[in-house]
Tab-separated table of C-alpha atoms and ligand atoms in Angstrom:
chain	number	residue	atom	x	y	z
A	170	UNK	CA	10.782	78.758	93.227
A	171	UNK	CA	13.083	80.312	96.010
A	172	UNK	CA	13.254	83.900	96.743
A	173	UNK	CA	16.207	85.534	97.474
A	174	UNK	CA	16.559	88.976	98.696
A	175	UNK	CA	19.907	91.303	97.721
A	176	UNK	CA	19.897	94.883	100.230
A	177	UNK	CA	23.214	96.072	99.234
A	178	UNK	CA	22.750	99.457	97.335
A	179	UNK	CA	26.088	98.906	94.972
A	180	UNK	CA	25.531	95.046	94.423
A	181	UNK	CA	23.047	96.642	91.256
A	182	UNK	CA	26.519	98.206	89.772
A	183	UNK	CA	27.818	94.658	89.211
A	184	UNK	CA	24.252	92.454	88.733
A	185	UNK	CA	25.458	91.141	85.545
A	186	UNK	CA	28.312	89.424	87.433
A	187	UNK	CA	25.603	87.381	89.706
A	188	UNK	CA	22.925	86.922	86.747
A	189	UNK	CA	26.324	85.317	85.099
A	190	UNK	CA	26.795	82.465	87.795
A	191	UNK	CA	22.893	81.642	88.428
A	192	UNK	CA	22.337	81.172	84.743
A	193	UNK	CA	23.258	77.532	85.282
A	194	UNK	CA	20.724	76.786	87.698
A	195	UNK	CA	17.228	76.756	89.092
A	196	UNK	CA	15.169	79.825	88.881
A	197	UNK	CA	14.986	82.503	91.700
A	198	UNK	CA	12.645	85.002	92.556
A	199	UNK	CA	14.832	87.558	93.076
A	200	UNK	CA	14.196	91.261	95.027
A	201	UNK	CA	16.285	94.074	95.422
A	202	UNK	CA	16.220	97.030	97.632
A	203	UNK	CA	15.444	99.716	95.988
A	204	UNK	CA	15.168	102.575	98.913
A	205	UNK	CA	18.633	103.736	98.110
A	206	UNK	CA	19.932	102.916	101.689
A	207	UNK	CA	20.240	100.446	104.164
A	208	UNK	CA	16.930	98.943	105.728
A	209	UNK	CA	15.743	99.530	108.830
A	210	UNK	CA	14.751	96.339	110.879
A	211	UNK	CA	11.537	97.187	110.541
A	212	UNK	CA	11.919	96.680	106.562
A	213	UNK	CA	13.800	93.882	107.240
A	214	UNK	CA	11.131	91.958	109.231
A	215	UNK	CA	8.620	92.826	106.303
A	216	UNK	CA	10.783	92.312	103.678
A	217	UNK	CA	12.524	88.948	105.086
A	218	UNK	CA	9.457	86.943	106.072
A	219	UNK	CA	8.961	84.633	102.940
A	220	UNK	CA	12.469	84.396	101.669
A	221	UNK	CA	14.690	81.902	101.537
A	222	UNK	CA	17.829	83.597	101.521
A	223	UNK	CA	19.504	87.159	101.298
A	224	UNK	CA	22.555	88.459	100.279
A	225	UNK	CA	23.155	91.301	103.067
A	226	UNK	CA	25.130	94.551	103.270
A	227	UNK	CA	24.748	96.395	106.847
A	228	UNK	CA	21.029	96.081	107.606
A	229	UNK	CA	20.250	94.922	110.464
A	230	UNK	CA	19.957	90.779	110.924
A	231	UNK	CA	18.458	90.974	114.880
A	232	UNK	CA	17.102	87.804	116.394
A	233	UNK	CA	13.891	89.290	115.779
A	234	UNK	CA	14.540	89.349	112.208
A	235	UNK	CA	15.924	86.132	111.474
A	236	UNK	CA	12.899	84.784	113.803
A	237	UNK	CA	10.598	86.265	111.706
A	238	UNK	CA	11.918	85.072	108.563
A	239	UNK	CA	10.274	81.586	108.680
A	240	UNK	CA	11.720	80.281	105.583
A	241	UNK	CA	15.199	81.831	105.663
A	242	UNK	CA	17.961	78.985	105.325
A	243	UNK	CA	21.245	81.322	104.317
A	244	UNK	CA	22.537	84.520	104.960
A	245	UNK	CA	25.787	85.624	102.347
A	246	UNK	CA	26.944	88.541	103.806
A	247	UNK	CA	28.244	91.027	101.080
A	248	UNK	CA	31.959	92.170	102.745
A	249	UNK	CA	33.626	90.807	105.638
A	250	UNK	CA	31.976	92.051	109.100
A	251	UNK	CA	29.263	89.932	110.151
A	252	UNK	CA	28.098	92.370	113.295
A	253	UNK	CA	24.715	93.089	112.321
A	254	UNK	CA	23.622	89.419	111.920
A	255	UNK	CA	23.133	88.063	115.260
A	256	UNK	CA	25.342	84.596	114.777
A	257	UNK	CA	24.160	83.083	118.577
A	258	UNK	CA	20.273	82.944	117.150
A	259	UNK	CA	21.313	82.034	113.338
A	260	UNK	CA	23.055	78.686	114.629
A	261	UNK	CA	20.159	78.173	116.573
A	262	UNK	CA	17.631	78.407	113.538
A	263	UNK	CA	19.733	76.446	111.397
A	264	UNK	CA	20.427	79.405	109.131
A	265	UNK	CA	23.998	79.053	107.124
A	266	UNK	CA	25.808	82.228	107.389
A	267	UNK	CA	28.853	82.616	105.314
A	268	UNK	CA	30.688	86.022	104.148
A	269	UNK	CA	32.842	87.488	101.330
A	270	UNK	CA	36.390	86.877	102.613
A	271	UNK	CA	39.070	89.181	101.341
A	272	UNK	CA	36.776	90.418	98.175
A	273	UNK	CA	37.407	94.108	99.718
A	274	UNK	CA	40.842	93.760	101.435
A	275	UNK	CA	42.433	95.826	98.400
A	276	UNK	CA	40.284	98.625	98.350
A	277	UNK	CA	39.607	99.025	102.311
A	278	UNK	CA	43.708	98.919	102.711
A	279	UNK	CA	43.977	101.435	100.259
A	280	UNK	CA	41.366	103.752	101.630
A	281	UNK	CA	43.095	103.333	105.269
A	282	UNK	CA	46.548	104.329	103.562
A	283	UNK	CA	44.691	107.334	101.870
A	284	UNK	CA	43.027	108.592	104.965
A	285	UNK	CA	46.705	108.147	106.855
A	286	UNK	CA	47.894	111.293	104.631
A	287	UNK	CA	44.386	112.855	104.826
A	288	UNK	CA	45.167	112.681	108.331
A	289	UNK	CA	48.674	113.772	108.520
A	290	UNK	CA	48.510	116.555	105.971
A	291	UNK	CA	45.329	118.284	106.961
A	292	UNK	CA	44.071	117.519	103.376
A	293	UNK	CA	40.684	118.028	104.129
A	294	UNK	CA	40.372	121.398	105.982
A	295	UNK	CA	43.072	123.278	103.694
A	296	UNK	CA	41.286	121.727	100.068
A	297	UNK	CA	37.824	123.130	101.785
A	298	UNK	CA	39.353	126.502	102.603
A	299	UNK	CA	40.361	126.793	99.222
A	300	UNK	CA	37.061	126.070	97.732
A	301	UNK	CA	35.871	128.626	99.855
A	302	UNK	CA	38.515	131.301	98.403
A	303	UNK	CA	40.525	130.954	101.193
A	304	UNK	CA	44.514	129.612	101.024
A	305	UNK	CA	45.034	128.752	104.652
A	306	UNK	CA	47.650	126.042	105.264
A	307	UNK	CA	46.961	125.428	108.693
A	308	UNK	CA	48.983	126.393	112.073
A	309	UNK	CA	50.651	123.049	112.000
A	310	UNK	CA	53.064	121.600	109.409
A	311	UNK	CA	52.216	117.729	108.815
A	312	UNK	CA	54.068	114.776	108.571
A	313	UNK	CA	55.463	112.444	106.818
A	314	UNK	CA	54.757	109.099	106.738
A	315	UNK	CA	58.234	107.679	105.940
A	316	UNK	CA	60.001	106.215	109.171
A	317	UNK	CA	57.317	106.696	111.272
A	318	UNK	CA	55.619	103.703	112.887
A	319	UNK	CA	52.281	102.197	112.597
A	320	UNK	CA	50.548	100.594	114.742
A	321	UNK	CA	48.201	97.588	112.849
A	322	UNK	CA	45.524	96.390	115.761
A	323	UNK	CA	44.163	92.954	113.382
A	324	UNK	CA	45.818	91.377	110.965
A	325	UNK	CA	43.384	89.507	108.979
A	326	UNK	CA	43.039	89.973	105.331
A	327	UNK	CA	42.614	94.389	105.243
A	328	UNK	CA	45.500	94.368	107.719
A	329	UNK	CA	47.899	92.277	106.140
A	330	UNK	CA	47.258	94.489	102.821
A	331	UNK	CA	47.836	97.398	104.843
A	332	UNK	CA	51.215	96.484	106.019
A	333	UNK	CA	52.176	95.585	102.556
A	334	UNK	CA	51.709	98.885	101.449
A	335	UNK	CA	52.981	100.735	104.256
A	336	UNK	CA	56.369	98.428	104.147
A	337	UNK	CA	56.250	100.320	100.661
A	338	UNK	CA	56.003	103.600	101.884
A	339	UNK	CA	59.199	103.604	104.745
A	340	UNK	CA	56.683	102.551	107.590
A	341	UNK	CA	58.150	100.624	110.685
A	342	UNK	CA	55.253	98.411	111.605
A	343	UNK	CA	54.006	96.884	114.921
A	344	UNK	CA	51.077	94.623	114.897
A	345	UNK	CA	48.802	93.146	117.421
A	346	UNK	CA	46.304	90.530	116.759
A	347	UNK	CA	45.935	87.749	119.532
A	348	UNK	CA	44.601	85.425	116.909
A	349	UNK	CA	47.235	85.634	114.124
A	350	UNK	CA	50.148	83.495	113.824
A	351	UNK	CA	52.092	83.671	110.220
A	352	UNK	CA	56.063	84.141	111.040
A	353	UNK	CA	56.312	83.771	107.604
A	354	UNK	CA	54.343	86.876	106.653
A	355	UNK	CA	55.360	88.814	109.984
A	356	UNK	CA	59.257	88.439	108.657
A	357	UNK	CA	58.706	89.104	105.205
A	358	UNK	CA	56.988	93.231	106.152
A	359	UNK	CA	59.452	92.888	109.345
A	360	UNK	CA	56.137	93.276	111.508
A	361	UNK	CA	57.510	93.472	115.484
A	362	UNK	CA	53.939	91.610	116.960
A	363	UNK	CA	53.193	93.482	119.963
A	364	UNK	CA	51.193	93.788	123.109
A	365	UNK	CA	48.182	95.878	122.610
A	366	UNK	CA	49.476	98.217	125.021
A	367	UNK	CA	52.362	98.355	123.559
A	368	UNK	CA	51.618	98.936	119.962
A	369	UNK	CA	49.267	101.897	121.276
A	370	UNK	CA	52.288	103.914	123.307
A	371	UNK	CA	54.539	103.880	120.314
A	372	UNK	CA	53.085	104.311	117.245
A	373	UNK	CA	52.454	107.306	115.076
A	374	UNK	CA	49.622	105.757	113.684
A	375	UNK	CA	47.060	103.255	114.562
A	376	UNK	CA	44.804	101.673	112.271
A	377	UNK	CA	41.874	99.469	113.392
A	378	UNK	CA	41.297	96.110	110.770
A	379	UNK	CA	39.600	93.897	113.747
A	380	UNK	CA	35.385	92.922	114.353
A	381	UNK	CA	33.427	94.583	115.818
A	382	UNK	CA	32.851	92.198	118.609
A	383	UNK	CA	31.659	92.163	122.413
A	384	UNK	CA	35.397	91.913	123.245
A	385	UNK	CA	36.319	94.425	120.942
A	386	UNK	CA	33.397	97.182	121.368
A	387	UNK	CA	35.110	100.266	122.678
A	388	UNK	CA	38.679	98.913	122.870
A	389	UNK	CA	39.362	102.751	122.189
A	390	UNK	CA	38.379	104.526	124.694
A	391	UNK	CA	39.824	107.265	127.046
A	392	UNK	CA	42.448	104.923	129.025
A	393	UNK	CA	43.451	103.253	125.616
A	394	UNK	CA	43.569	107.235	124.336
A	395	UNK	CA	45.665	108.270	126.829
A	396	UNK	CA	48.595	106.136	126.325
A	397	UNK	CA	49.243	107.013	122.768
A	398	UNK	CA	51.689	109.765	121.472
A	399	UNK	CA	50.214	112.718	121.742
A	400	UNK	CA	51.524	113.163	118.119
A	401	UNK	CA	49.328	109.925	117.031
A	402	UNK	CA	46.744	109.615	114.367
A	403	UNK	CA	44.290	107.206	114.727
A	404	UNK	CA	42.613	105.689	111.269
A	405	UNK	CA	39.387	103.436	111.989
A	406	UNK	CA	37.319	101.829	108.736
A	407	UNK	CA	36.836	99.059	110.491
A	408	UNK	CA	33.301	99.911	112.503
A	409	UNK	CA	32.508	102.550	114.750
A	410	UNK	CA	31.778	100.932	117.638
A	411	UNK	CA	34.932	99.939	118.329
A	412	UNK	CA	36.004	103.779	119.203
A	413	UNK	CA	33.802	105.684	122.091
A	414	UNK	CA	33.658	108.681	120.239
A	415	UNK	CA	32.592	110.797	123.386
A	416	UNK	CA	35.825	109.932	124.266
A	417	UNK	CA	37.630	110.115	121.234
A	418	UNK	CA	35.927	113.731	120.905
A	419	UNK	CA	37.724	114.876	124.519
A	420	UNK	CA	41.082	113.500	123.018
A	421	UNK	CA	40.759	115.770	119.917
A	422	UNK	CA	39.835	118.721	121.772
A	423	UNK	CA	42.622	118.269	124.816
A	424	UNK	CA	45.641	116.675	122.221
A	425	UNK	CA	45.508	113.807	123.523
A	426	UNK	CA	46.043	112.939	120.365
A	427	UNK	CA	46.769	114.914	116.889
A	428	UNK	CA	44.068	113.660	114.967
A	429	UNK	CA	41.314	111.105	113.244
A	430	UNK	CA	40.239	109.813	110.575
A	431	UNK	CA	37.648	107.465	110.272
A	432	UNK	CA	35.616	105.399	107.801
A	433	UNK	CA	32.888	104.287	110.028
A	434	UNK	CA	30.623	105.815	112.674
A	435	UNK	CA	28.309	104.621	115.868
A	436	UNK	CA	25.203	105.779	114.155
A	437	UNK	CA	25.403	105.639	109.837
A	438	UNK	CA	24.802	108.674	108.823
A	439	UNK	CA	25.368	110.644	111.837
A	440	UNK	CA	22.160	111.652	113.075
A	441	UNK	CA	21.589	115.592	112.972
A	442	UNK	CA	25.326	115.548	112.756
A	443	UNK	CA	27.730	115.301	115.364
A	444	UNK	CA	30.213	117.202	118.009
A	445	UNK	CA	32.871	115.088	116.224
A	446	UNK	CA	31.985	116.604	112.403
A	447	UNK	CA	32.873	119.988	113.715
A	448	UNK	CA	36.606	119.240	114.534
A	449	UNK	CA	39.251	120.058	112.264
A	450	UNK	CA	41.424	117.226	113.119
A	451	UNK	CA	38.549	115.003	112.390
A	452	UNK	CA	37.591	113.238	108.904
A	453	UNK	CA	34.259	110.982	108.380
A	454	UNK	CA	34.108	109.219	104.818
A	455	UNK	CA	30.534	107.846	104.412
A	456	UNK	CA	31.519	104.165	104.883
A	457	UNK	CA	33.301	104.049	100.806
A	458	UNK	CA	35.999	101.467	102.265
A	459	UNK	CA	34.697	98.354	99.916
A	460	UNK	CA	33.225	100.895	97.397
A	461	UNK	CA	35.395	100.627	94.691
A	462	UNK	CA	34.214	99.189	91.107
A	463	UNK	CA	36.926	96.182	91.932
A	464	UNK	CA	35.904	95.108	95.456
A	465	UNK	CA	31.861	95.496	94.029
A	466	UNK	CA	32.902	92.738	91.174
A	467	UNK	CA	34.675	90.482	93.816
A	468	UNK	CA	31.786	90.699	96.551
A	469	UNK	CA	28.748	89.969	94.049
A	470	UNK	CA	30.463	87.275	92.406
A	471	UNK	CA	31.918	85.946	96.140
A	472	UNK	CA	28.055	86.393	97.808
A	473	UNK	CA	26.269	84.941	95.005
A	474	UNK	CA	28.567	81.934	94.908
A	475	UNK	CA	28.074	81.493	98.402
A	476	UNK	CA	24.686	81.534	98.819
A	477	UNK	CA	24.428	79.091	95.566
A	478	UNK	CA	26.290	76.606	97.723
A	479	UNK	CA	24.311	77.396	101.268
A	480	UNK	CA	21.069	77.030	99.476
A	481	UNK	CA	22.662	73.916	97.308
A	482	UNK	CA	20.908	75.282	94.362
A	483	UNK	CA	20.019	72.781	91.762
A	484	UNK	CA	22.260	72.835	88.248
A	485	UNK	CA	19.511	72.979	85.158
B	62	NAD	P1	39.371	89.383	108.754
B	62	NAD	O1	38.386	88.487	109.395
B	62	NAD	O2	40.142	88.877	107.579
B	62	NAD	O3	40.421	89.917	109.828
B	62	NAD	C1	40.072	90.328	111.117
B	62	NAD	C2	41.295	90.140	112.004
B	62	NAD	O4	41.011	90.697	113.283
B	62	NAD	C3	41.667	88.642	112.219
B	62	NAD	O5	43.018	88.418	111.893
B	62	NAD	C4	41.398	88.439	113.701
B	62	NAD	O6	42.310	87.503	114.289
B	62	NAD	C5	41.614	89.847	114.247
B	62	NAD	N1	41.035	90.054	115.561
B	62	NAD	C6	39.892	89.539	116.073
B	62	NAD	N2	39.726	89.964	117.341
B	62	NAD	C7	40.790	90.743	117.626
B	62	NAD	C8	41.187	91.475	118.778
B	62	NAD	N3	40.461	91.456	119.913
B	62	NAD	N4	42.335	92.191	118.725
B	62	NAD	C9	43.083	92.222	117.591
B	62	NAD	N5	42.777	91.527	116.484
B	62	NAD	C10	41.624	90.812	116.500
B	62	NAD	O7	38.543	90.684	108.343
B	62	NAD	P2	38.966	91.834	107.311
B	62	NAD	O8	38.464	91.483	105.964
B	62	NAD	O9	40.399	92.166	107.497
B	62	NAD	O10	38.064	93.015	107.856
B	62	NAD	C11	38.295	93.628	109.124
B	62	NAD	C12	37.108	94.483	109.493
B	62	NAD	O11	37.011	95.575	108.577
B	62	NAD	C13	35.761	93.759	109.337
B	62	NAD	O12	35.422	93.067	110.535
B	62	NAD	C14	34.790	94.874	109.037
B	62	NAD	O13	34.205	95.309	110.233
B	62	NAD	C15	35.662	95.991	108.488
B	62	NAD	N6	35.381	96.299	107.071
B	62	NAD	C16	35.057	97.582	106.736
B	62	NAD	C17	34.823	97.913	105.411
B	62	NAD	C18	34.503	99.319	104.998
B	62	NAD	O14	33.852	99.495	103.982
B	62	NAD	N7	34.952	100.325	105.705
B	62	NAD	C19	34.886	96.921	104.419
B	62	NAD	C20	35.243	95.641	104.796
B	62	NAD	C21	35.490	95.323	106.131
């Protein structure tokens, strides 16, 4: 019988979904994590070494764990990034890796939209001063988002949602993705496809929907800072590597730029908080881009099919 392990806390909110597909074939031992949070790689070593494959959330997929997991032949990621599964030492174990594409576009687009007017209208420092019997506004009126520009840096499947919407709302877009190339799309939202450079000096807003990648690590950082508007909001729930937040923390503080909002961090959860936490300008969600009752349907059903066909499981 193979054994399959499933890490992602939420994929138990949809189960029935996957129990729904494998009914139809071969019996698996299956395990779920039950910590309540993503596994270290020490877990990971332990709980990977007989198994023959995993459906994976963030936890980490190191050389050193896939090496030590003798009998792994598939890895379904649950969402779209694959950076914490090492790819380079997969292919060379002859592991299949495959991933949930577009399951969470919907719900990641519209959390990047939301945090746009978080950002923009100081939503979460004024609601917090009211819970704490305050009524304080703010020294700065915000913005609107109509007729202002935004800057879309990847335009795979969460960015190409995101201009849809923001078409919608009045947005001028500019988009930059060196590996896209759909005139047909780019016409239809009137997306102007920029230079990075570019797309970072005139937009009002710039949201990140690219990998986290050795090209891409850091791509904001304080010389790609210092070119935008000093009136700029930058929206990242992509992963938090891609921003240096030492930098990004200097940008806040000098107004560089007006403000942050962010989906992602370096380190999940911050540990013993962070400079960044005390800003007002700055927002930190706890990583809730896919976590929507929709995208949780789509990304069992997506990651269970997937692994059925990497581990070419047997019909009964
Ligand atoms: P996708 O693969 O459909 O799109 C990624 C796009 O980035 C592609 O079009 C690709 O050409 C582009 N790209 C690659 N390198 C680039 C570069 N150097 N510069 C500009 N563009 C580049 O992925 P997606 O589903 O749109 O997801 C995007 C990212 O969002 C994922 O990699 C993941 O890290 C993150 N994500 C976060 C959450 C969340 O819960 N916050 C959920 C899902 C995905």
């Amino acid at each position: 019988m193979k054994k399959i392990l499933i890490t992602p806390r939420s994929f138990s909110k949809a189960r029935h979904k996957a129990d729904e597909l494998l009914k139809d074939y071969e019996e698996l031992e299956i395990v779920m994590n039950t910590t309540g949070r993503t596994l270290t790689e020490e877990e990971m070593i332990d709980q990977c070494s007989d198994i023959d494959g995993i459906i994976v959330g963030i936890d980490p997929m190191s050389e050193k764990v896939l090496k030590s997991a003798k009998n792994l032949k598939a890895i379904s990621k649950y969402g779209a990034g694959l950076d914490n599964i090492d790819l380079d030492a997969a292919k060379e174990l002859g592991i299949k890796v495959d991933r949930a594409v577009a399951t969470n576009a919907m719900s990641v687009a519209e959390l990047a939209i939301g945090l746009m007017f978080v950002a923009s209208r100081s939503i979460v420092p004024t609601a917090t001063s009211v819970k704490n019997g305050g009524w304080d506004r703010g020294k700065n009126a915000g913005n609107e988002l109509y007729g202002k520009t935004l800057g879309i840096v990847g335009l795979g499947a969460i960015g190409r949602e995101v201009a849809r919407m923001a078409k919608g709302i009045g947005m001028n877009i500019l988009g930059y993705d060196p590996y896209f190339d759909n005139q047909e799309f780019t016409d239809r939202y009137e997306i102007s496809m920029v230079e990075l450079e570019d797309l970072l000096k005139n937009a009002d807003f710039i949201t990140l929907h690219l990998p986290l990648t050795e090209e891409t690590e850091h791509m904001i950082n304080k010389d790609t800072l210092s070119i935008m508007k000093t009136s700029a909001y930058l929206i990242n729930t992509s992963r938090g590597g891609l921003v240096d937040e030492d930098a990004l923390y200097d940008a806040l503080i000098d107004g560089v730029i007006a403000g942050a909002a962010q989906d992602v961090f370096s380190e999940e959860p911050p540990k013993g908080g962070h400079k960044l936490l005390d800003l007002p300008n700055f927002v930190l969600t706890p990583h809730i881009g896919a976590y929507t009752k929709e995208a949780t349907e789509r990304m069992v059903m997506q990651s269970t099919q997937n692994l059925i066909e990497m581990l070419e499981l047997e019909k009964k």
